[in-house]
PDB file of C-alpha atoms in Angstrom:
ATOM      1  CA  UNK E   1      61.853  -4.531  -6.433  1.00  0.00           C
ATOM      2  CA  UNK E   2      61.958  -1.359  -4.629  1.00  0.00           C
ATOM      3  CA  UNK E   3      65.023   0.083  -6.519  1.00  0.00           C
ATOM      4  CA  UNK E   4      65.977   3.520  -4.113  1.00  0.00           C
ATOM      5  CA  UNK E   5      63.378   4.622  -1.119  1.00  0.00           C
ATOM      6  CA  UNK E   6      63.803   7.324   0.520  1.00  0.00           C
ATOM      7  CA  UNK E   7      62.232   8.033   4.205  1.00  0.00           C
ATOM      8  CA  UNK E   8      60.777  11.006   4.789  1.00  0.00           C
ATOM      9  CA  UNK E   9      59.272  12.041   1.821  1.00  0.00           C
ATOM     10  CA  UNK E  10      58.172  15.341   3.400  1.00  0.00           C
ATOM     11  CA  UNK E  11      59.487  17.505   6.465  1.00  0.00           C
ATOM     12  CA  UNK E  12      59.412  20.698   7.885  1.00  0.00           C
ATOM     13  CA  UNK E  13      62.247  22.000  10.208  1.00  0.00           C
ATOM     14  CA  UNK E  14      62.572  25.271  11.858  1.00  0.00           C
ATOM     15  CA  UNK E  15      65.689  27.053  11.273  1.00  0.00           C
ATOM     16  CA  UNK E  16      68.374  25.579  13.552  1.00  0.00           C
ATOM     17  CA  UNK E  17      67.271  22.149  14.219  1.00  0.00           C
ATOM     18  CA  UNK E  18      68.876  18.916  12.608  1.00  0.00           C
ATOM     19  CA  UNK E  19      67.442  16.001  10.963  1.00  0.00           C
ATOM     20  CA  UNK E  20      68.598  13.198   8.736  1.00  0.00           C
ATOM     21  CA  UNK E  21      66.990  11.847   5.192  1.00  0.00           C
ATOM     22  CA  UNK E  22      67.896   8.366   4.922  1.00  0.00           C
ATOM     23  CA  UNK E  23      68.321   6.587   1.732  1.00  0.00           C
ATOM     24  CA  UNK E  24      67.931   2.642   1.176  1.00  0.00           C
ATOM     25  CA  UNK E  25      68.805   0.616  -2.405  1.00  0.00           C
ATOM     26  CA  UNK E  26      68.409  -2.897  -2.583  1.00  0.00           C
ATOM     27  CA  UNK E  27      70.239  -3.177  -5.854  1.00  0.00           C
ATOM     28  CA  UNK E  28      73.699  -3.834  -4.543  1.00  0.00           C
ATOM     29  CA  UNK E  29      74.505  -0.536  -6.100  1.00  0.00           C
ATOM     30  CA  UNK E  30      78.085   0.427  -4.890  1.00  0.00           C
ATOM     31  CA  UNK E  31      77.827   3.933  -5.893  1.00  0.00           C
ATOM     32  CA  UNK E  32      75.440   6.607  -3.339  1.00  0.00           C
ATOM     33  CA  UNK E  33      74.580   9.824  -4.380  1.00  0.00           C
ATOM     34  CA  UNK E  34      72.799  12.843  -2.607  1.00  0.00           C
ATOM     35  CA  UNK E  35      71.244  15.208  -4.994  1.00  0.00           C
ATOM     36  CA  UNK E  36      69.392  18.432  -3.931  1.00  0.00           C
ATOM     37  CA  UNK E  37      66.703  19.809  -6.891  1.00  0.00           C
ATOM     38  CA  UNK E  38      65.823  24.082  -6.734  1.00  0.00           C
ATOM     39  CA  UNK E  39      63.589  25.880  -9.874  1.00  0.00           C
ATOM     40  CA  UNK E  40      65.968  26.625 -12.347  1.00  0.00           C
ATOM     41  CA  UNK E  41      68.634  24.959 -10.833  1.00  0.00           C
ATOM     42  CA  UNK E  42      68.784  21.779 -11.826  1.00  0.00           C
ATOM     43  CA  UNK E  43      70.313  18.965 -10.096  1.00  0.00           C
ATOM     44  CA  UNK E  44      73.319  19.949  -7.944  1.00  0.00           C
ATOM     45  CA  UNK E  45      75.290  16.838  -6.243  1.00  0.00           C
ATOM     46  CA  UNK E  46      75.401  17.475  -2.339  1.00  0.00           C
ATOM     47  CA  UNK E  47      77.976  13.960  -1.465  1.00  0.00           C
ATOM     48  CA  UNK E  48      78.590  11.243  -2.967  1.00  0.00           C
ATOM     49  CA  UNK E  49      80.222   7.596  -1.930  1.00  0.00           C
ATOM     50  CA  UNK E  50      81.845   5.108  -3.953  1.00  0.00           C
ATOM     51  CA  UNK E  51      81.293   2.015  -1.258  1.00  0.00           C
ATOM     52  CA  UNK E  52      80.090   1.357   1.789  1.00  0.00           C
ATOM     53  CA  UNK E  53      82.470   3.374   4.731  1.00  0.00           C
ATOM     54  CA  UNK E  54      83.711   5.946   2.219  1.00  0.00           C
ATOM     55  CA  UNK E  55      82.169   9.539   1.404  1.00  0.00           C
ATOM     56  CA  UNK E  56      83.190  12.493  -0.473  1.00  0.00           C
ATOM     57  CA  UNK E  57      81.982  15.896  -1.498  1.00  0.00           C
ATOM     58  CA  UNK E  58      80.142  16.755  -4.134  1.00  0.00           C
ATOM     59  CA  UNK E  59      79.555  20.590  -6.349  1.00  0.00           C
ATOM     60  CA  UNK E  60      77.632  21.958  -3.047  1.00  0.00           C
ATOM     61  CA  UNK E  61      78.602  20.302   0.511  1.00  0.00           C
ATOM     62  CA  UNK E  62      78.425  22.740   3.029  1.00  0.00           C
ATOM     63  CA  UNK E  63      75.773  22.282   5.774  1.00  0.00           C
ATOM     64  CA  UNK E  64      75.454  18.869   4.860  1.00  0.00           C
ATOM     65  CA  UNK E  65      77.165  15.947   6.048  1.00  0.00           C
ATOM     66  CA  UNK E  66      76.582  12.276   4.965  1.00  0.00           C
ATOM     67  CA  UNK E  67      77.435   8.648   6.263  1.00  0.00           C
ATOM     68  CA  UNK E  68      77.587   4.923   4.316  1.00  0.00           C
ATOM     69  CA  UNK E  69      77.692   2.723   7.427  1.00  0.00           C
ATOM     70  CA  UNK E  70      76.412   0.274   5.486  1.00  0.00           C
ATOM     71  CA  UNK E  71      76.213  -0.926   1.173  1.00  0.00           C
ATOM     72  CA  UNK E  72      72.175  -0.445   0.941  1.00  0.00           C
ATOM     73  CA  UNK E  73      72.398   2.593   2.634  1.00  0.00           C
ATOM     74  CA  UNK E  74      73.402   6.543   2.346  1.00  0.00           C
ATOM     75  CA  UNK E  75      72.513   8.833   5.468  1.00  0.00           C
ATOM     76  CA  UNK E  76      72.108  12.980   4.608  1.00  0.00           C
ATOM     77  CA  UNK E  77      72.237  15.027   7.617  1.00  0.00           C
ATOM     78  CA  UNK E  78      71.501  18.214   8.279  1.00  0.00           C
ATOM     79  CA  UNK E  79      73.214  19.223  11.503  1.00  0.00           C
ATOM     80  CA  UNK E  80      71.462  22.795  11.418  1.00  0.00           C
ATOM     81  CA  UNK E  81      69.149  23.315   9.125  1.00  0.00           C
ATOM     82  CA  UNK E  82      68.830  27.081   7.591  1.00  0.00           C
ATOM     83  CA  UNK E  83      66.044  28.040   4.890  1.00  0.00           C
ATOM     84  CA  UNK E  84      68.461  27.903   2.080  1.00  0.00           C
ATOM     85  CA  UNK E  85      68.385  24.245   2.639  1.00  0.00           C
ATOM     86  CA  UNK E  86      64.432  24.246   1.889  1.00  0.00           C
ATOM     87  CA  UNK E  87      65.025  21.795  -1.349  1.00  0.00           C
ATOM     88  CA  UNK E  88      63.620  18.298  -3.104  1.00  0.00           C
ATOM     89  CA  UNK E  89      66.421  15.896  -1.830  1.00  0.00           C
ATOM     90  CA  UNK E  90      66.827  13.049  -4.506  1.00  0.00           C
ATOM     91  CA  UNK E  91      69.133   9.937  -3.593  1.00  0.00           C
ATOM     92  CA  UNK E  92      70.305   8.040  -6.057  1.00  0.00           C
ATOM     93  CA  UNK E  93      72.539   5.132  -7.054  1.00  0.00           C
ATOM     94  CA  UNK E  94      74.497   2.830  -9.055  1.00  0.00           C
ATOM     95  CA  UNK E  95      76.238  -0.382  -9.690  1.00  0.00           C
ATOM     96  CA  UNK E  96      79.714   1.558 -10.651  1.00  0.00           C
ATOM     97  CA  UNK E  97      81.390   4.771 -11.863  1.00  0.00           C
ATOM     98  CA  UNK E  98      78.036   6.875 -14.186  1.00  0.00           C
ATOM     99  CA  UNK E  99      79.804   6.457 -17.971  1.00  0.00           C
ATOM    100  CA  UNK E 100      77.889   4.417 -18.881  1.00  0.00           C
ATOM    101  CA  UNK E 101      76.523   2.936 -15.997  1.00  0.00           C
ATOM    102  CA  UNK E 102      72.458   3.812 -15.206  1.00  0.00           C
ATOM    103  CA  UNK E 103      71.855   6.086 -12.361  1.00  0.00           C
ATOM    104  CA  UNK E 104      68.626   5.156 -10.599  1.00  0.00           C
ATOM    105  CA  UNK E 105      67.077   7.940  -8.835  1.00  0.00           C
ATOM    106  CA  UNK E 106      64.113   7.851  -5.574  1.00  0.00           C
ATOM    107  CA  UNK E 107      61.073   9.506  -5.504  1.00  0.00           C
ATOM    108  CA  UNK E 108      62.711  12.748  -3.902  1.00  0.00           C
ATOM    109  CA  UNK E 109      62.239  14.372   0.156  1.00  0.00           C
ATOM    110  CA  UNK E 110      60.349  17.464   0.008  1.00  0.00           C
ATOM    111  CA  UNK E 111      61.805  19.980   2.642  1.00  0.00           C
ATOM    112  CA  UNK E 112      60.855  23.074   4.000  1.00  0.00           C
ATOM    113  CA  UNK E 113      63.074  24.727   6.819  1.00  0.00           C
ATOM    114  CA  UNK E 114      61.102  27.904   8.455  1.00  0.00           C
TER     115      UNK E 114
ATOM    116  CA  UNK Z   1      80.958  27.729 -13.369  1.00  0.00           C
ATOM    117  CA  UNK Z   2      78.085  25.936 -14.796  1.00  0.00           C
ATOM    118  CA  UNK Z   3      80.192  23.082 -17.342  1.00  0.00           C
ATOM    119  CA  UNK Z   4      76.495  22.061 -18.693  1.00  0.00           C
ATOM    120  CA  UNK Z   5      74.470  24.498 -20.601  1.00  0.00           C
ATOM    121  CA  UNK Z   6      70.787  23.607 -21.111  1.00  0.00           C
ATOM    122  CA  UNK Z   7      68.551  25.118 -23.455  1.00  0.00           C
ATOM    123  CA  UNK Z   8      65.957  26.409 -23.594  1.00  0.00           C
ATOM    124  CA  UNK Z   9      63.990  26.381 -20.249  1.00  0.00           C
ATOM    125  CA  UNK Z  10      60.771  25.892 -21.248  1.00  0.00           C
ATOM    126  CA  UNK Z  11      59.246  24.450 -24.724  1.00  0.00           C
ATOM    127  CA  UNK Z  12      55.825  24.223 -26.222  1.00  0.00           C
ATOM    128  CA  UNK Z  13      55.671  21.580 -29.100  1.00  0.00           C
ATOM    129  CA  UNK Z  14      52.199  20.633 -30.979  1.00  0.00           C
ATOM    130  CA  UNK Z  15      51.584  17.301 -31.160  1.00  0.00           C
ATOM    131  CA  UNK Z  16      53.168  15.494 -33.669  1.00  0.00           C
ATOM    132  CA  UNK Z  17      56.055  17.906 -33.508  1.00  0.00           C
ATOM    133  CA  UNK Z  18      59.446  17.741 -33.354  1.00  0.00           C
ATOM    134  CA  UNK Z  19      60.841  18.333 -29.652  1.00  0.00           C
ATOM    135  CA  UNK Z  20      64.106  19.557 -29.720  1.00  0.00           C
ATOM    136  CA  UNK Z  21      66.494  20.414 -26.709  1.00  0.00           C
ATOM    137  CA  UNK Z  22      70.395  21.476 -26.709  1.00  0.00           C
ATOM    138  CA  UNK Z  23      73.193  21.239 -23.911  1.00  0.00           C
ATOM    139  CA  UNK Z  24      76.429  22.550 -24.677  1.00  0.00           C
ATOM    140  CA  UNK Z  25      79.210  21.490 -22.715  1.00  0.00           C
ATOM    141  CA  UNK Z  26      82.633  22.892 -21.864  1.00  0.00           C
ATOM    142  CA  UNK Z  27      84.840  20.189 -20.142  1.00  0.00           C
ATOM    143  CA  UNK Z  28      86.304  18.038 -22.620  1.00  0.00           C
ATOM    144  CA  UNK Z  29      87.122  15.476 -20.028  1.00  0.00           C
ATOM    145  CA  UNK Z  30      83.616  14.285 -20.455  1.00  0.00           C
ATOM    146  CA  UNK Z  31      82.839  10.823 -21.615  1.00  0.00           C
ATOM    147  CA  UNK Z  32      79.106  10.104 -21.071  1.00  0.00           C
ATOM    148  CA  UNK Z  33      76.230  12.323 -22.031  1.00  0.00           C
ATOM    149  CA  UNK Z  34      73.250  10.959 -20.614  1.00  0.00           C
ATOM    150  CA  UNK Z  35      69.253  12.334 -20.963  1.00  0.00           C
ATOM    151  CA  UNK Z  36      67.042  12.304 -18.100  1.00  0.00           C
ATOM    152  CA  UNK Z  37      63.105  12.217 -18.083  1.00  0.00           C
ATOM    153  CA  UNK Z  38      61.324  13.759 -14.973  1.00  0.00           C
ATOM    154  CA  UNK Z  39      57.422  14.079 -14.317  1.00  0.00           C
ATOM    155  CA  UNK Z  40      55.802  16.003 -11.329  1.00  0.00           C
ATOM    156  CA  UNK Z  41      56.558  14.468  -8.234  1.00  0.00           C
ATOM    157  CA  UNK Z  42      58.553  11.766  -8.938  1.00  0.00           C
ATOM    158  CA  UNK Z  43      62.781  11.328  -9.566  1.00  0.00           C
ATOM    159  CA  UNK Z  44      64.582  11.711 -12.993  1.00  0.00           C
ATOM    160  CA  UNK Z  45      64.873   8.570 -14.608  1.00  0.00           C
ATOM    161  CA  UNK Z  46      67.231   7.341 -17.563  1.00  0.00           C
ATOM    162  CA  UNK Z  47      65.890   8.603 -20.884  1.00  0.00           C
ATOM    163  CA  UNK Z  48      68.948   7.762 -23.560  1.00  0.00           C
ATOM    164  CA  UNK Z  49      72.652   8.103 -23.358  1.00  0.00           C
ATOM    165  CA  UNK Z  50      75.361   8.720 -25.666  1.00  0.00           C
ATOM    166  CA  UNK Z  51      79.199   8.168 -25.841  1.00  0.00           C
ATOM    167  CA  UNK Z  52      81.456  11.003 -27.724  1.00  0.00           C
ATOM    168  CA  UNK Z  53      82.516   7.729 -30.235  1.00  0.00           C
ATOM    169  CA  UNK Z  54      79.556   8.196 -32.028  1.00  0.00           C
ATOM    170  CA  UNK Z  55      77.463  11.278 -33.554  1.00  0.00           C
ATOM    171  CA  UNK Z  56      74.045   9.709 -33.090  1.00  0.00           C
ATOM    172  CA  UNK Z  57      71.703   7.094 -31.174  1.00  0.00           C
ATOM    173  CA  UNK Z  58      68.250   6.241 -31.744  1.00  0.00           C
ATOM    174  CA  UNK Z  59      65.823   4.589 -29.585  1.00  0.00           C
ATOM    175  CA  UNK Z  60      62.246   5.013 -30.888  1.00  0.00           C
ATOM    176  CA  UNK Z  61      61.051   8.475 -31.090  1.00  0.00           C
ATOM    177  CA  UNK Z  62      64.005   9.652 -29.343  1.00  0.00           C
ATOM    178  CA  UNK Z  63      67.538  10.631 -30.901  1.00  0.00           C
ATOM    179  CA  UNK Z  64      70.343  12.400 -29.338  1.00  0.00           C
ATOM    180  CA  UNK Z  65      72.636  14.129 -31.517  1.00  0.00           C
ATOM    181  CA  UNK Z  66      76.271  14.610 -30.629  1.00  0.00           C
ATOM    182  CA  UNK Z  67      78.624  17.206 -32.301  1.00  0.00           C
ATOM    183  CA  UNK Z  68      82.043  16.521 -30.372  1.00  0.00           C
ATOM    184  CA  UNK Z  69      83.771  19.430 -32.435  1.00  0.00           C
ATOM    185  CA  UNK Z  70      81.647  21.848 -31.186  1.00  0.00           C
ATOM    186  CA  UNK Z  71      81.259  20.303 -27.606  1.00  0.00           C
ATOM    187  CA  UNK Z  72      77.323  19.953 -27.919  1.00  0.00           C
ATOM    188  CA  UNK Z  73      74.718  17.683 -28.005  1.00  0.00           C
ATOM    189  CA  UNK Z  74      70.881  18.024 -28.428  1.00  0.00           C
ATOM    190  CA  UNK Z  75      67.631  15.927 -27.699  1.00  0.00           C
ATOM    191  CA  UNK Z  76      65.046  15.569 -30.437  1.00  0.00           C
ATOM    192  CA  UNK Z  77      61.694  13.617 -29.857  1.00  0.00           C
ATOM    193  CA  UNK Z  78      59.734  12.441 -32.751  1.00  0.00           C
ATOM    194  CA  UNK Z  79      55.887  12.750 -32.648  1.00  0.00           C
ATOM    195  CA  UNK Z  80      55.599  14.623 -29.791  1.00  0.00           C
ATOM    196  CA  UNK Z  81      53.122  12.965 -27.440  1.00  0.00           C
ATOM    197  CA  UNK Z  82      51.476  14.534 -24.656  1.00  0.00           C
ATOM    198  CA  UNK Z  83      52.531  12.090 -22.302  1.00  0.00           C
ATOM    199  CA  UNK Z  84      56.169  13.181 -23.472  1.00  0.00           C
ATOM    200  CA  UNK Z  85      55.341  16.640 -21.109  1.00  0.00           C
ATOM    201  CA  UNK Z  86      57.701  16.055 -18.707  1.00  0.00           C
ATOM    202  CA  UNK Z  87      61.363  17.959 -17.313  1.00  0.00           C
ATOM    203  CA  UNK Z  88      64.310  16.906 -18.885  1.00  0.00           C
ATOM    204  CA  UNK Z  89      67.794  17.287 -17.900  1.00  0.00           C
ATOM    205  CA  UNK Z  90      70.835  16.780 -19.921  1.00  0.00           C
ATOM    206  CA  UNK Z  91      73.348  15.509 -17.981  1.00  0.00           C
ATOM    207  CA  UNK Z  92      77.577  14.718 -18.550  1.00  0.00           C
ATOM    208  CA  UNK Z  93      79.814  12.394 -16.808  1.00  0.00           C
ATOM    209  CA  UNK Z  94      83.749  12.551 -15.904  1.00  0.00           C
ATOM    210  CA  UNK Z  95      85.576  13.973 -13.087  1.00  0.00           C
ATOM    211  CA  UNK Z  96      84.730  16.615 -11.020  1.00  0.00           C
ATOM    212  CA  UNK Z  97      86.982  19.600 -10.888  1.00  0.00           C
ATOM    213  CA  UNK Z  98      88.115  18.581  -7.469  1.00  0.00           C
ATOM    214  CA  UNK Z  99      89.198  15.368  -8.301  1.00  0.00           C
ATOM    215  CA  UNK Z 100      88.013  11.999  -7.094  1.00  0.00           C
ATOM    216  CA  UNK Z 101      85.300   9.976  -8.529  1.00  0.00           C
ATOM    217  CA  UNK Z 102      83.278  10.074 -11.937  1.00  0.00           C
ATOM    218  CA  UNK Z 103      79.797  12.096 -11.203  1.00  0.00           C
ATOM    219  CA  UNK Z 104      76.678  13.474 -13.089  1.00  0.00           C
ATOM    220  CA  UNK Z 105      76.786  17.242 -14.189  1.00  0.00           C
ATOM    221  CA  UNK Z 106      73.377  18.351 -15.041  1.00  0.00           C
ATOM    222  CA  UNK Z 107      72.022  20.836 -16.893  1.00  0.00           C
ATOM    223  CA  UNK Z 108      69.156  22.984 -15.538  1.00  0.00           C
ATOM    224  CA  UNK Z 109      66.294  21.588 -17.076  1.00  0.00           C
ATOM    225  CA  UNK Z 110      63.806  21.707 -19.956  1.00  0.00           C
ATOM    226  CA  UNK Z 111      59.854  21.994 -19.133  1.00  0.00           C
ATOM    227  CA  UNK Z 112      58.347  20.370 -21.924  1.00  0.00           C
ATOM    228  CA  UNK Z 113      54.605  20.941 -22.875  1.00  0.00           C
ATOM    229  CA  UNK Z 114      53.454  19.033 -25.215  1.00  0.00           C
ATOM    230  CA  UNK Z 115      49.409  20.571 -26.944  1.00  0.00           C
ATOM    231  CA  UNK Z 116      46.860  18.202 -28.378  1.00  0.00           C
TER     232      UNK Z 116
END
């Protein structure tokens, strides 16, 4: 059981271009989250969706924008990256609202933008 | 405005000490209070959650302690281990400011070391 992957797990943009993190569950999880991780920071939600086709914004959405195209899977895109975007991206997910419902994180996308 | 405050940043516990961490919160509209574990490299996972029903849960060495009255709640790990040295984020659920769904609020993070 893979639980949440997360593809890249490491990029490095220069300032300007785009790119897009994808996320994949395959725990039927209706709930998507984007997360992004700085020191000291601790976890700050980027967007959020609460099934597939819908998405909303989370505590810090600008410069990002997101897609859920399909259940298993939340897109994060980056239309032009800047270095205050260099960040650990973690998706996560779960089966309904969090009280009291686990939220299962990935393994996290290391980015740098230059 | 931060609604979850974590402290303190970093801790250094013997072992076989007590660990103890403390998030105070200030939206009351909170109804979940989750702990999450995180080691180097790798995604916060689940550690223990509590609802504001009760003051306490247990599950093996770890306890959380819930004060509703005074809008905090604390972490305490029995027999600290060194394989207990991890990041740990309190976190609280309900809805965000804007409106719309439930989400996580997390603190900023504990670094726990834990000596042999």
């Amino acid at each position: 059981n893979a639980g949440v992957t997360q593809t890249p797990k490491f990029r490095v943009l220069k300032t300007g271009q785009s790119m897009t993190l994808l996320c994949a569950q395959d725990m039927n999880h209706e709930y998507m989250y984007w997360y992004r991780q700085d020191p000291g920071m601790g976890l700050r939600l980027i967007h959020y969706s609460v099934g597939e086709g819908t998405t909303a914004k989370g505590e810090v959405p600008d410069g990002y924008n997101v897609s859920r195209l399909k259940k298993q899977n939340f897109l994060l895109g980056l239309e032009s990256a800047a270095p205050s975007q260099t960040s650990v991206y973690f998706c996560a997910s779960s089966y309904s609202r969090p009280t009291g419902n686990t939220i299962y994180f990935g393994e996290g996308s290391w980015l740098t933008v230059v | 405005q931060q609604q979850v405050k974590q402290s303190p940043q970093s801790l250094i516990v013997q072992k076989g000490g007590i660990s103890i961490i403390n998030c105070a919160y200030e939206n009351t509209a909170f109804d979940y209070f989750p702990w999450y574990q995180q080691f180097p490299g790798k995604g916060p996972a689940l550690l223990i959650a509590i609802r504001p029903d009760v003051s306490e849960k247990k599950e093996g060495r770890f306890t959380i302690s819930f004060n509703k009255s005074a809008k905090q709640f604390s972490l305490h790990i029995m027999d600290s281990q060194p394989g207990d040295s991890a990041t740990y984020f309190c976190a609280a659920s309900g809805p965000y400011s804007g409106g719309g769904a439930d989400g996580l609020t997390f603190g900023k993070g504990t670094h726990l070391i834990i000596q042999p």
